[in-house]
mmCIF file of C-alpha atoms in Angstrom:
data_model
loop_
_atom_site.group_PDB
_atom_site.id
_atom_site.type_symbol
_atom_site.label_atom_id
_atom_site.label_comp_id
_atom_site.label_asym_id
_atom_site.label_seq_id
_atom_site.Cartn_x
_atom_site.Cartn_y
_atom_site.Cartn_z
ATOM 1 C CA UNK A 168 10.137 -93.180 3.393
ATOM 2 C CA UNK A 169 10.944 -91.870 6.864
ATOM 3 C CA UNK A 170 8.447 -89.817 8.882
ATOM 4 C CA UNK A 171 8.806 -86.079 9.464
ATOM 5 C CA UNK A 172 11.339 -86.662 12.246
ATOM 6 C CA UNK A 173 13.793 -88.013 9.675
ATOM 7 C CA UNK A 174 14.293 -91.262 11.585
ATOM 8 C CA UNK A 175 15.177 -94.056 9.106
ATOM 9 C CA UNK A 176 12.152 -96.195 8.168
ATOM 10 C CA UNK A 177 13.500 -99.335 9.846
ATOM 11 C CA UNK A 178 13.723 -97.437 13.158
ATOM 12 C CA UNK A 179 10.430 -95.517 13.046
ATOM 13 C CA UNK A 180 8.894 -97.715 15.755
ATOM 14 C CA UNK A 181 12.044 -97.865 17.860
ATOM 15 C CA UNK A 182 12.071 -97.143 21.564
ATOM 16 C CA UNK A 183 14.572 -97.927 24.277
ATOM 17 C CA UNK A 184 12.671 -101.060 25.388
ATOM 18 C CA UNK A 185 13.449 -102.619 21.995
ATOM 19 C CA UNK A 186 17.231 -102.237 22.273
ATOM 20 C CA UNK A 187 18.932 -105.499 23.232
ATOM 21 C CA UNK A 188 21.837 -104.593 25.483
ATOM 22 C CA UNK A 189 22.472 -108.288 26.122
ATOM 23 C CA UNK A 190 23.383 -108.838 22.465
ATOM 24 C CA UNK A 191 26.901 -107.614 23.146
ATOM 25 C CA UNK A 192 29.647 -109.834 24.500
ATOM 26 C CA UNK A 193 30.795 -106.877 26.580
ATOM 27 C CA UNK A 194 28.653 -106.036 29.608
ATOM 28 C CA UNK A 195 26.481 -102.988 28.974
ATOM 29 C CA UNK A 196 24.912 -102.852 32.429
ATOM 30 C CA UNK A 197 26.510 -99.594 33.590
ATOM 31 C CA UNK A 198 25.901 -97.926 30.240
ATOM 32 C CA UNK A 199 22.295 -99.145 30.234
ATOM 33 C CA UNK A 200 21.777 -97.423 33.588
ATOM 34 C CA UNK A 201 23.018 -94.147 32.117
ATOM 35 C CA UNK A 202 20.532 -94.429 29.248
ATOM 36 C CA UNK A 203 17.719 -95.280 31.663
ATOM 37 C CA UNK A 204 18.525 -92.195 33.713
ATOM 38 C CA UNK A 205 18.670 -90.108 30.524
ATOM 39 C CA UNK A 206 15.077 -91.092 29.737
ATOM 40 C CA UNK A 207 13.638 -91.027 33.254
ATOM 41 C CA UNK A 208 15.324 -87.812 34.404
ATOM 42 C CA UNK A 209 15.512 -85.929 31.126
ATOM 43 C CA UNK A 210 14.484 -82.616 32.687
ATOM 44 C CA UNK A 211 17.631 -82.712 34.837
ATOM 45 C CA UNK A 212 19.788 -83.494 31.806
ATOM 46 C CA UNK A 213 18.175 -80.493 30.093
ATOM 47 C CA UNK A 214 18.937 -78.299 33.112
ATOM 48 C CA UNK A 215 22.556 -79.465 32.977
ATOM 49 C CA UNK A 216 22.650 -78.965 29.208
ATOM 50 C CA UNK A 217 23.901 -82.511 28.676
ATOM 51 C CA UNK A 218 23.211 -84.816 25.745
ATOM 52 C CA UNK A 219 25.053 -87.935 24.598
ATOM 53 C CA UNK A 220 27.968 -88.722 22.320
ATOM 54 C CA UNK A 221 27.929 -92.387 21.293
ATOM 55 C CA UNK A 222 30.987 -93.614 19.451
ATOM 56 C CA UNK A 223 32.912 -96.677 18.390
ATOM 57 C CA UNK A 224 35.557 -97.274 15.763
ATOM 58 C CA UNK A 225 33.576 -100.262 14.536
ATOM 59 C CA UNK A 226 30.735 -99.576 12.074
ATOM 60 C CA UNK A 227 27.504 -101.468 12.750
ATOM 61 C CA UNK A 228 27.872 -101.424 16.533
ATOM 62 C CA UNK A 229 24.295 -100.242 17.106
ATOM 63 C CA UNK A 230 24.928 -96.522 17.600
ATOM 64 C CA UNK A 231 22.317 -95.280 15.128
ATOM 65 C CA UNK A 232 19.613 -97.682 16.284
ATOM 66 C CA UNK A 233 20.280 -96.844 19.942
ATOM 67 C CA UNK A 234 20.210 -93.103 19.279
ATOM 68 C CA UNK A 235 16.832 -93.495 17.547
ATOM 69 C CA UNK A 236 15.516 -95.603 20.437
ATOM 70 C CA UNK A 237 16.539 -92.938 22.936
ATOM 71 C CA UNK A 238 15.274 -89.992 20.901
ATOM 72 C CA UNK A 239 11.899 -91.551 20.105
ATOM 73 C CA UNK A 240 11.437 -92.567 23.743
ATOM 74 C CA UNK A 241 12.020 -88.950 24.785
ATOM 75 C CA UNK A 242 9.702 -87.648 22.071
ATOM 76 C CA UNK A 243 6.848 -89.904 23.160
ATOM 77 C CA UNK A 244 7.366 -89.578 26.925
ATOM 78 C CA UNK A 245 7.735 -85.789 27.017
ATOM 79 C CA UNK A 246 5.912 -84.744 23.821
ATOM 80 C CA UNK A 247 9.040 -83.121 22.394
ATOM 81 C CA UNK A 248 9.942 -81.993 18.898
ATOM 82 C CA UNK A 249 12.635 -84.401 17.702
ATOM 83 C CA UNK A 250 14.633 -84.626 14.501
ATOM 84 C CA UNK A 251 17.177 -87.085 13.089
ATOM 85 C CA UNK A 252 19.720 -86.283 10.392
ATOM 86 C CA UNK A 253 23.160 -87.494 9.413
ATOM 87 C CA UNK A 254 25.955 -84.939 9.496
ATOM 88 C CA UNK A 255 26.568 -85.237 5.713
ATOM 89 C CA UNK A 256 22.839 -84.782 5.020
ATOM 90 C CA UNK A 257 22.741 -81.722 7.284
ATOM 91 C CA UNK A 258 25.579 -80.133 5.318
ATOM 92 C CA UNK A 259 23.697 -80.913 2.097
ATOM 93 C CA UNK A 260 20.546 -79.307 3.528
ATOM 94 C CA UNK A 261 22.430 -76.153 4.481
ATOM 95 C CA UNK A 262 24.030 -76.030 1.040
ATOM 96 C CA UNK A 263 20.626 -76.241 -0.631
ATOM 97 C CA UNK A 264 19.309 -73.442 1.597
ATOM 98 C CA UNK A 265 22.251 -71.201 0.672
ATOM 99 C CA UNK A 266 21.484 -71.699 -3.020
ATOM 100 C CA UNK A 267 17.823 -70.760 -2.592
ATOM 101 C CA UNK A 268 16.512 -67.286 -3.159
ATOM 102 C CA UNK A 269 16.257 -65.176 -0.026
ATOM 103 C CA UNK A 270 12.889 -65.090 1.605
ATOM 104 C CA UNK A 271 12.321 -68.845 1.545
ATOM 105 C CA UNK A 272 12.258 -70.671 4.853
ATOM 106 C CA UNK A 273 15.622 -72.099 5.800
ATOM 107 C CA UNK A 274 15.269 -75.904 5.817
ATOM 108 C CA UNK A 275 18.075 -76.311 8.341
ATOM 109 C CA UNK A 276 16.329 -74.097 10.916
ATOM 110 C CA UNK A 277 14.375 -76.932 12.537
ATOM 111 C CA UNK A 278 17.603 -78.770 13.375
ATOM 112 C CA UNK A 279 18.858 -75.771 15.325
ATOM 113 C CA UNK A 280 15.600 -75.313 17.241
ATOM 114 C CA UNK A 281 14.101 -78.774 17.889
ATOM 115 C CA UNK A 282 14.085 -80.032 21.492
ATOM 116 C CA UNK A 283 16.092 -83.167 20.720
ATOM 117 C CA UNK A 284 18.356 -83.698 17.717
ATOM 118 C CA UNK A 285 20.108 -86.885 16.663
ATOM 119 C CA UNK A 286 23.134 -85.847 14.610
ATOM 120 C CA UNK A 287 24.214 -89.179 13.209
ATOM 121 C CA UNK A 288 27.647 -90.091 11.874
ATOM 122 C CA UNK A 289 29.355 -86.824 12.724
ATOM 123 C CA UNK A 290 32.868 -86.927 11.358
ATOM 124 C CA UNK A 291 31.718 -88.285 7.992
ATOM 125 C CA UNK A 292 30.787 -84.849 6.609
ATOM 126 C CA UNK A 293 32.858 -82.882 4.119
ATOM 127 C CA UNK A 294 35.541 -80.818 5.829
ATOM 128 C CA UNK A 295 35.628 -77.511 3.977
ATOM 129 C CA UNK A 296 35.642 -74.125 5.706
ATOM 130 C CA UNK A 297 31.971 -73.324 5.191
ATOM 131 C CA UNK A 298 30.980 -76.841 6.245
ATOM 132 C CA UNK A 299 32.962 -76.435 9.467
ATOM 133 C CA UNK A 300 31.334 -73.068 10.089
ATOM 134 C CA UNK A 301 27.828 -74.421 9.545
ATOM 135 C CA UNK A 302 28.438 -77.297 11.967
ATOM 136 C CA UNK A 303 29.741 -74.785 14.498
ATOM 137 C CA UNK A 304 26.621 -72.663 14.006
ATOM 138 C CA UNK A 305 24.401 -75.690 14.632
ATOM 139 C CA UNK A 306 26.245 -76.933 17.717
ATOM 140 C CA UNK A 307 26.692 -73.441 19.178
ATOM 141 C CA UNK A 308 23.063 -72.408 18.624
ATOM 142 C CA UNK A 309 21.788 -75.557 20.291
ATOM 143 C CA UNK A 310 24.169 -75.098 23.231
ATOM 144 C CA UNK A 311 23.160 -71.457 23.727
ATOM 145 C CA UNK A 312 19.477 -72.384 23.836
ATOM 146 C CA UNK A 313 19.873 -75.494 26.005
ATOM 147 C CA UNK A 314 18.744 -77.898 23.286
ATOM 148 C CA UNK A 315 19.814 -81.522 23.709
ATOM 149 C CA UNK A 316 21.755 -83.357 21.017
ATOM 150 C CA UNK A 317 22.582 -87.048 20.667
ATOM 151 C CA UNK A 318 25.660 -87.519 18.503
ATOM 152 C CA UNK A 319 26.896 -90.752 16.965
ATOM 153 C CA UNK A 320 30.324 -91.158 15.438
ATOM 154 C CA UNK A 321 33.056 -93.590 14.452
ATOM 155 C CA UNK A 322 35.534 -91.247 16.150
ATOM 156 C CA UNK A 323 36.425 -90.446 19.736
ATOM 157 C CA UNK A 324 35.092 -86.971 20.564
ATOM 158 C CA UNK A 325 38.611 -85.719 21.311
ATOM 159 C CA UNK A 326 39.759 -86.735 17.823
ATOM 160 C CA UNK A 327 36.661 -85.564 15.948
ATOM 161 C CA UNK A 328 37.489 -83.895 12.626
ATOM 162 C CA UNK A 329 35.639 -80.645 13.215
ATOM 163 C CA UNK A 330 36.670 -77.103 14.100
ATOM 164 C CA UNK A 331 38.239 -76.946 17.594
ATOM 165 C CA UNK A 332 35.461 -74.610 18.786
ATOM 166 C CA UNK A 333 32.845 -77.119 17.646
ATOM 167 C CA UNK A 334 34.677 -80.029 19.260
ATOM 168 C CA UNK A 335 34.939 -78.187 22.584
ATOM 169 C CA UNK A 336 31.212 -77.442 22.596
ATOM 170 C CA UNK A 337 30.277 -81.017 21.716
ATOM 171 C CA UNK A 338 32.379 -82.343 24.591
ATOM 172 C CA UNK A 339 31.018 -79.681 26.970
ATOM 173 C CA UNK A 340 27.410 -80.556 26.194
ATOM 174 C CA UNK A 341 27.728 -84.362 25.989
ATOM 175 C CA UNK A 342 28.321 -87.397 28.118
ATOM 176 C CA UNK A 343 30.777 -89.326 25.945
ATOM 177 C CA UNK A 344 30.172 -93.087 25.886
ATOM 178 C CA UNK A 345 32.107 -95.655 23.884
ATOM 179 C CA UNK A 346 30.013 -98.484 22.482
ATOM 180 C CA UNK A 347 31.459 -102.016 22.354
ATOM 181 C CA UNK A 348 33.715 -102.610 19.352
ATOM 182 C CA UNK A 349 31.374 -105.275 17.993
ATOM 183 C CA UNK A 350 29.711 -105.311 14.591
ATOM 184 C CA UNK A 351 26.115 -106.252 15.419
ATOM 185 C CA UNK A 352 25.009 -105.545 11.863
ATOM 186 C CA UNK A 353 27.377 -108.184 10.512
ATOM 187 C CA UNK A 354 26.338 -110.606 13.247
ATOM 188 C CA UNK A 355 22.649 -110.081 12.435
ATOM 189 C CA UNK A 356 23.267 -110.534 8.695
ATOM 190 C CA UNK A 357 25.153 -113.794 9.318
ATOM 191 C CA UNK A 358 22.326 -115.102 11.511
ATOM 192 C CA UNK A 359 19.723 -114.207 8.886
ATOM 193 C CA UNK A 360 21.765 -115.894 6.177
ATOM 194 C CA UNK A 361 22.157 -119.030 8.257
ATOM 195 C CA UNK A 362 18.435 -119.107 8.975
ATOM 196 C CA UNK A 363 17.625 -118.690 5.283
ATOM 197 C CA UNK A 364 20.022 -121.484 4.288
ATOM 198 C CA UNK A 365 18.491 -123.824 6.862
ATOM 199 C CA UNK A 366 15.030 -123.097 5.482
ATOM 200 C CA UNK A 367 16.228 -123.850 1.917
ATOM 201 C CA UNK A 368 17.886 -127.085 2.977
ATOM 202 C CA UNK A 369 14.767 -128.201 4.839
ATOM 203 C CA UNK A 370 12.657 -127.510 1.758
ATOM 204 C CA UNK A 371 15.047 -129.556 -0.379
ATOM 205 C CA UNK A 372 14.855 -132.411 2.066
ATOM 206 C CA UNK A 373 11.068 -132.715 1.852
#
């Protein structure tokens, strides 16, 4: 089970020092400097109203883990309220709130008001009219109040499948960075499998 921030259990102890930029074949040095500045000079990023939009066409490229590392580092360093949620799960949360009787606290409210939000996998949500409107409400509310959002997606921001108003606001309030088109998840799984097979073979040889 994840903690109250919503960060996935495997990333609950993540921070930016644990992210291995040297795992990629592509040099990440310039991008790493941007992330370092984001953490060290976060007040300036807040004043500018700028968050991050991390994307790659390739699933498993490390976007979600990196976003959690950045968000948790900010939370700890600056004692901020931080939340993590996937775009599909946010839409589900809003839908549940709509179905509830009036007078109950809106569960989606915290995502509009928290200091730092990771909105993971945007572009994977359902694309109906009310879903588009609710995403617009979230993005617009956070922009109006200077709240910082870290987006991850498998789509370029300019091609994101959201309402044009939402897309414009995401681009306005984000530094868009493309991650290397490398599947680190697959690479890690292959390494773990190889390690396990070697252990089995060694046991058989004894």
